[in-house]
Coordinates of C-alpha atoms and ligand atoms in Angstrom, one line a residue:
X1 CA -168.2 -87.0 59.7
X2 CA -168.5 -90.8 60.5
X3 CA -168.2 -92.6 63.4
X4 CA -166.6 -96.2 62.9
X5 CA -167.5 -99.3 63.4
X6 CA -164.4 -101.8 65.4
X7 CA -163.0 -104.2 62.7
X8 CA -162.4 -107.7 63.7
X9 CA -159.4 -108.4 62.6
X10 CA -157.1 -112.0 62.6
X11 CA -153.2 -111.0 63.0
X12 CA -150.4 -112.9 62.5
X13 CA -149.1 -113.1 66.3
X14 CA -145.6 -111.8 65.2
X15 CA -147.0 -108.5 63.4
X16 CA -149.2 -108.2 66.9
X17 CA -146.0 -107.9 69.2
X18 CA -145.8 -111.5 69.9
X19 CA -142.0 -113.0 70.0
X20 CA -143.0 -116.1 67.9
X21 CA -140.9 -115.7 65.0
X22 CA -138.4 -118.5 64.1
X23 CA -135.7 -116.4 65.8
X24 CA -137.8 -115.8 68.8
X25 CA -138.3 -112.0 67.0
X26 CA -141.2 -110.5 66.6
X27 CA -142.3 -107.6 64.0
X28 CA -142.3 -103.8 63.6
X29 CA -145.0 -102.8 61.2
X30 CA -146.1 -99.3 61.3
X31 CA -149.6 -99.6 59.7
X32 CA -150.3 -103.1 61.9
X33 CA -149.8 -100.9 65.4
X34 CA -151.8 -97.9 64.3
X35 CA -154.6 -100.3 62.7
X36 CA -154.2 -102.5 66.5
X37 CA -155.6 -99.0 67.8
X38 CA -158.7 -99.4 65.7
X39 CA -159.7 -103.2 65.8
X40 CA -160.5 -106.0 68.1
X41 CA -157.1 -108.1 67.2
X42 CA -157.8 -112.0 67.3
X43 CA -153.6 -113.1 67.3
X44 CA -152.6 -116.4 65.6
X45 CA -149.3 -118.4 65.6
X46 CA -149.9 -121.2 63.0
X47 CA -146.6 -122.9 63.6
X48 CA -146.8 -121.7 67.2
X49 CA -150.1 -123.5 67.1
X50 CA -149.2 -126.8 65.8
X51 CA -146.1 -127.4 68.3
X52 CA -142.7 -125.8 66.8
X53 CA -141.7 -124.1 69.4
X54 CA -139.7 -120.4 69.6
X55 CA -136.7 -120.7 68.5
X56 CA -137.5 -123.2 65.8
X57 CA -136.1 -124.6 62.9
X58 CA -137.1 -122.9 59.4
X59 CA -139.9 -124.9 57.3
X60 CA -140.7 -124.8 53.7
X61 CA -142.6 -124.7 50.9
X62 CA -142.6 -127.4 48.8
X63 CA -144.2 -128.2 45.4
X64 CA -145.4 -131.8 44.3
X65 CA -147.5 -130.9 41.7
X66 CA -150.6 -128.9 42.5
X67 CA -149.9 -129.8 46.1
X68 CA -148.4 -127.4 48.6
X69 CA -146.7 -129.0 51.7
X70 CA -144.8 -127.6 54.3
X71 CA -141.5 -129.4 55.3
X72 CA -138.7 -128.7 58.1
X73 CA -135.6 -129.7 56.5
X74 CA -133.6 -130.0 60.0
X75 CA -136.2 -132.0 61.2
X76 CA -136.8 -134.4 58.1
X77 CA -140.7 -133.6 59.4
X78 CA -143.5 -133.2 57.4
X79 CA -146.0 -130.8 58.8
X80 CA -148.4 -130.2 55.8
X81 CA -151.6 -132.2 57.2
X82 CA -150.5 -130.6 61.2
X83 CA -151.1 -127.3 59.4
X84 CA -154.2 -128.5 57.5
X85 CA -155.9 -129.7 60.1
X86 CA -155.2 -127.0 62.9
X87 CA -156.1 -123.9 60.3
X88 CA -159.4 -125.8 59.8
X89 CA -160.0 -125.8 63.5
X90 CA -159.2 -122.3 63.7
X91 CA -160.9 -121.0 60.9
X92 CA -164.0 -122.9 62.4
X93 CA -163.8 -121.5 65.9
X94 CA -163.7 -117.7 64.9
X95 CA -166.6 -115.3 65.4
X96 CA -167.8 -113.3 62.4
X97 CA -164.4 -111.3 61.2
X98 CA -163.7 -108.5 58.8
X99 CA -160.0 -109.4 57.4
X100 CA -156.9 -110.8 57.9
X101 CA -153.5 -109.3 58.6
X102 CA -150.7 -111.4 58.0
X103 CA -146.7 -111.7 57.8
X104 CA -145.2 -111.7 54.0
X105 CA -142.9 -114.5 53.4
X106 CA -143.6 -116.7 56.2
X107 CA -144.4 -120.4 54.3
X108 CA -147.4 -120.4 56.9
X109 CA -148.5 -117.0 56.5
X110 CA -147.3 -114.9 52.8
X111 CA -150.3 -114.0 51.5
X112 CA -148.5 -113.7 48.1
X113 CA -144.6 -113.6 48.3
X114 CA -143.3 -116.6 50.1
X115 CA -140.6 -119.0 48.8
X116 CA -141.2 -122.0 47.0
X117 CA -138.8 -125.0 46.6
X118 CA -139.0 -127.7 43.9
X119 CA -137.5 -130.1 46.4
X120 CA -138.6 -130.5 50.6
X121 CA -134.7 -129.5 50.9
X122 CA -135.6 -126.0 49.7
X123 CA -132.3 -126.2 47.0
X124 CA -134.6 -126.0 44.2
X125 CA -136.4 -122.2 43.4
X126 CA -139.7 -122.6 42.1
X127 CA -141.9 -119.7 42.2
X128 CA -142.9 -117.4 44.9
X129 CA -146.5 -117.6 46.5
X130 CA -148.9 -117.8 49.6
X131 CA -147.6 -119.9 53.2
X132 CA -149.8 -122.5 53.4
X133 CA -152.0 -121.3 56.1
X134 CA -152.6 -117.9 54.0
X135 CA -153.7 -120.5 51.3
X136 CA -156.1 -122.2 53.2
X137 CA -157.7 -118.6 54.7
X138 CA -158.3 -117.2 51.2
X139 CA -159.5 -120.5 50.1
X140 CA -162.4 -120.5 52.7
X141 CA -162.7 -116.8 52.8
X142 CA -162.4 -115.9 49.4
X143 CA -164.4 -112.3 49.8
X144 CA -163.1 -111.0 52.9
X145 CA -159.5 -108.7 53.1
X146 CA -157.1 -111.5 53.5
X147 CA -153.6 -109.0 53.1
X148 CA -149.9 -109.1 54.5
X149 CA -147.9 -106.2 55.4
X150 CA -145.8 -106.3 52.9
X151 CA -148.7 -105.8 49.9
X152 CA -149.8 -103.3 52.3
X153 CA -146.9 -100.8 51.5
X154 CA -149.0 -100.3 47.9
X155 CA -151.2 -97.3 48.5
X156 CA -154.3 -99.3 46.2
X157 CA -153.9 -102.5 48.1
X158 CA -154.1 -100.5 51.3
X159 CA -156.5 -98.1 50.8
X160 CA -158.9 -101.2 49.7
X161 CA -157.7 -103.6 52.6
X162 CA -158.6 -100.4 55.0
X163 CA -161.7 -99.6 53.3
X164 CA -163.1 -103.1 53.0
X165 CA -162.5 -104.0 56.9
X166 CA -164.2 -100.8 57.9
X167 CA -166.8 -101.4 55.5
X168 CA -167.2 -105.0 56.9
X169 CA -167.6 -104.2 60.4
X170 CA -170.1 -101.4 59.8
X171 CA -172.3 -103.8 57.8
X172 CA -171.7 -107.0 61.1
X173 CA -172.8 -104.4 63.6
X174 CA -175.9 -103.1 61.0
X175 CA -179.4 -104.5 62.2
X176 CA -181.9 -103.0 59.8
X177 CA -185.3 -102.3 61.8
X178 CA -187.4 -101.6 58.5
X179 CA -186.5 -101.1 54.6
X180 CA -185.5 -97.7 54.8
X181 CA -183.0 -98.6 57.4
X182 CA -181.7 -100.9 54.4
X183 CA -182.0 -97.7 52.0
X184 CA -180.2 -95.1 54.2
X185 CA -177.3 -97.6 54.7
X186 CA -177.1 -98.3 50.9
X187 CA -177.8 -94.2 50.1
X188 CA -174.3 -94.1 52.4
X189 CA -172.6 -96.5 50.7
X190 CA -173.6 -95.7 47.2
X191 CA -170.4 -94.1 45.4
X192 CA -168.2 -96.4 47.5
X193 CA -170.1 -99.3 46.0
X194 CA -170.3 -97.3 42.6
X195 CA -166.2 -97.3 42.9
X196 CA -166.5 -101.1 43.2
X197 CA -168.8 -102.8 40.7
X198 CA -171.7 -100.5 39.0
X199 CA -173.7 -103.2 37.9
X200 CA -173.8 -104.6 41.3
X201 CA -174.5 -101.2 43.2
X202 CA -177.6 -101.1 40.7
X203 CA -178.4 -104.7 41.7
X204 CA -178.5 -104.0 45.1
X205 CA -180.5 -100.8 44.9
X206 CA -183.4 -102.7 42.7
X207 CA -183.2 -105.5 45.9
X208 CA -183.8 -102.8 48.6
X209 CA -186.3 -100.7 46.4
X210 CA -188.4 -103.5 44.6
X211 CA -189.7 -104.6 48.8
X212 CA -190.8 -108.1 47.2
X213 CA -189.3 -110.3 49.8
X214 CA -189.3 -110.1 53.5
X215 CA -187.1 -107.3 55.5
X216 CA -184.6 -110.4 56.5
X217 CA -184.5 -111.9 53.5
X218 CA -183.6 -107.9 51.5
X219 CA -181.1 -107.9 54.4
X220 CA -179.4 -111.5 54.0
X221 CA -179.1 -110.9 50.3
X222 CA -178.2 -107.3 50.4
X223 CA -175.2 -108.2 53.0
X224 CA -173.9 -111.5 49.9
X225 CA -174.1 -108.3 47.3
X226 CA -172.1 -106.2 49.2
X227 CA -169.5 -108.4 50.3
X228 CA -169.1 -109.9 47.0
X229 CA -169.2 -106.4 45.6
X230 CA -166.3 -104.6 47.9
X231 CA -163.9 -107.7 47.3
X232 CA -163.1 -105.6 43.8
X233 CA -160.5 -103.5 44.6
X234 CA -161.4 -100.1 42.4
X235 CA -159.6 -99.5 39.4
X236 CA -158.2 -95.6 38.5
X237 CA -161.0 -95.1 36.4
X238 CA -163.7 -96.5 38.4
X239 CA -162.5 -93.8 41.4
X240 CA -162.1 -91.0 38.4
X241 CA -165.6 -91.8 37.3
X242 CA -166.8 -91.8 41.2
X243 CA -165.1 -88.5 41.9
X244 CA -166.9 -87.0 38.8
X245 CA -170.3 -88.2 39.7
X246 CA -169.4 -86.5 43.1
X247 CA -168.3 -83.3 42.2
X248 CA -171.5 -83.2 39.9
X249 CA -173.4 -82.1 42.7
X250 CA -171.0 -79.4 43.6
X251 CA -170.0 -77.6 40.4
X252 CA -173.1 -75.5 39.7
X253 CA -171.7 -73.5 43.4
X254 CA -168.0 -73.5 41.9
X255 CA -166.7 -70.7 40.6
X256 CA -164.8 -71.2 37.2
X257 CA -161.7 -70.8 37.8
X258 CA -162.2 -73.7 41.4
X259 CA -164.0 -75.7 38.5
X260 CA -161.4 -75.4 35.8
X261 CA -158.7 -76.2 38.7
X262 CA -160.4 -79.3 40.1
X263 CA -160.9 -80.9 36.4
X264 CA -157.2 -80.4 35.7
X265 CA -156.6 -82.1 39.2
X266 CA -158.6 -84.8 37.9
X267 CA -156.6 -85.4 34.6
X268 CA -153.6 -85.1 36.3
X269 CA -154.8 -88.3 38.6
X270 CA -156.3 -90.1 36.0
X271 CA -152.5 -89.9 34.4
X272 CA -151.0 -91.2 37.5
X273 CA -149.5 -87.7 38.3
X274 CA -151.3 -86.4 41.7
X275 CA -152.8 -88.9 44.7
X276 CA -156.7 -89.5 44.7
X277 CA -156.2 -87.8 48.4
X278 CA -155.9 -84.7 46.8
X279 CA -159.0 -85.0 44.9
X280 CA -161.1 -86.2 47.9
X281 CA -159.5 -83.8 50.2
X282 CA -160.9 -80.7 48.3
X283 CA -164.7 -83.1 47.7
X284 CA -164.5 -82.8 51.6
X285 CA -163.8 -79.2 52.1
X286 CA -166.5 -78.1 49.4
X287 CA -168.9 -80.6 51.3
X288 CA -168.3 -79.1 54.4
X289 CA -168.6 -75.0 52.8
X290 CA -171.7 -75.7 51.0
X291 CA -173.3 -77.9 53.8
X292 CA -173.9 -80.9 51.3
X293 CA -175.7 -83.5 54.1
X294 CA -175.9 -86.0 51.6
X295 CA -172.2 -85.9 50.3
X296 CA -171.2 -85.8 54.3
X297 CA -172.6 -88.8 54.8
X298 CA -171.0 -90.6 52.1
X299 CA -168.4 -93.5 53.0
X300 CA -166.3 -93.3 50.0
X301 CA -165.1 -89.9 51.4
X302 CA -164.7 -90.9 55.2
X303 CA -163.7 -95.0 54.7
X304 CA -161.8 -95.4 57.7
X305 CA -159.9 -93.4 60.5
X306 CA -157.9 -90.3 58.9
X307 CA -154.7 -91.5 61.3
X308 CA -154.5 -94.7 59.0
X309 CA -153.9 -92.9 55.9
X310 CA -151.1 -91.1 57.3
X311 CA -149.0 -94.0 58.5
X312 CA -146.6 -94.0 55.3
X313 CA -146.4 -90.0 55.0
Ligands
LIG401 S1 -145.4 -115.4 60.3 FE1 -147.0 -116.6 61.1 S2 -146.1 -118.5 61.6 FE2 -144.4 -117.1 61.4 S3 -144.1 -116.3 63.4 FE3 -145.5 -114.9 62.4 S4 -147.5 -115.7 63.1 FE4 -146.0 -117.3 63.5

């Protein structure tokens, strides 16, 4: 039922075809191809960017502290304020974008899994966490998507990475012409936001109702709410709560036995036993049969492309 909106979307080079890998590899990700199909890629190379060149040496991660630094152990080279300074550079330089799509366990771009060493000689295991690029993204963009492939195998993780850049881009490309421009996108986006944060999905519908400040002003503090808001990935029992509030304007054109079988369904997700796809899939179909405009137009059943939540099945 919706139409979507082109992502913007920063890649790791390597997870976008690109033979820059330490090997002179690249990567085969299922979900980063069919996502390539959907979004305008922007393709990075950190270490690429600040002269290794393909093949390279491996670098590190290093602790000293609560400093991160990157080290090449062949090399003897320390290439921690290189990467410092070229990230800011690039993070300055880029247009408005929805998320980040980066490599796990690179120590430039892990978003959570990457090795690190006690020791710039990497002999020492200390823990495991981001590449020091990653770090730096998710330290200036601490609301958007920042995720790598490997955290995208999780269903949750995914289905909130996908959701959020989707989200994003239809909100970029949004230009309100008067306040009820403001209130028909929020009316769309109200159980998706609901799923997110209540208190803030209240918050936001008391800005665009109340009218007290100028339409740019609503629209430049609706656009903080919602950002801030959709960086909380839903819990089980904010989406079981959602789905409820959903199927509450369905049920009195159930019949008993449909109603009885859906609220079992709904158990059996809250227990962990079923997908919420199931769930949503059957929202859909009764949307569709009883002709419900206003649950058709709802993002939190259509949040991105349907191919994307097929690429694991
Ligand atoms: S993980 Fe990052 S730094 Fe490593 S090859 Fe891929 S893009 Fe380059």
């Amino acid at each position: 039922m919706r139409t979507f909106e082109r992502p913007i979307v920063v890649y790791s080079a390597c997870l976008a075809g690109e033979a820059v890998r330490y090997n002179g590899g690249t990567v085969e990700d299922k979900l980063a191809k069919t996502l390539s199909n959907y979004v305008n890629v922007i393709k990075v190379c950190p270490e690429v960017a600040i002269g290794l060149g393909v093949p390279r040496e491996k670098i590190i991660v290093y602790r000293q502290g609560p400093d991160m630094l990157l080290f090449q152990p062949a090399t003897g080279k320390d290439l921690t304020k290189e990467m410092i300074s070229f990230t800011e550079e690039f993070l300055d330089s880029l247009p408005e974008v929805d998320g980040f799509l980066l490599k796990s366990k690179s120590p430039s771009c892990g978003v959570s899994n990457t090795l690190h060493y006690r020791d710039p000689w990497g002999k020492e295991f200390y823990a495991r966490g981001k590449g020091l690029f990653a770090k730096l993204v998710i330290e200036r963009f601490p609301h958007l998507p920042v995720e790598d492939e490997g955290r995208l195998k999780n269903p949750e993780i995914r289905d909130h990475f996908l959701s959020s850049i989707f989200a994003l881009a239809d909100l970029r490309s949004f230009r309100p012409k008067s306040i009820k421009d403001l209130m028909n996108f929020h009316q769309r986006y109200k159980y998706f936001l609901m799923a997110h944060h209540q208190l803030k999905l209240k918050q936001m519908g008391r800005l665009v109702a109340e009218g007290s400040k100028s339409l740019e002003e609503t629209y430049e503090s609706y656009k903080k709410l919602f950002v801030q808001t959709i960086a909380n990935r839903p819990s089980k029992k904010k989406h079981y709560n959602v789905i409820l509030h959903i199927y509450g304007h369905l049920s009195s054109k159930l019949k008993e036995r449909e109603k009885h079988h859906f609220l079992k369904l709904a158990e059996d997700y809250k227990e962990g036993k079923i997908p919420r796809t199931l769930l949503i899939e059957l929202l859909k179909n009764w949307a569709y049969r009883f002709e419900n405009e206003y649950l058709m137009t709802q993002t939190y059943l259509w949040p991105y492309p349907e191919e994307l939540q097929h690429v694991y099945n």
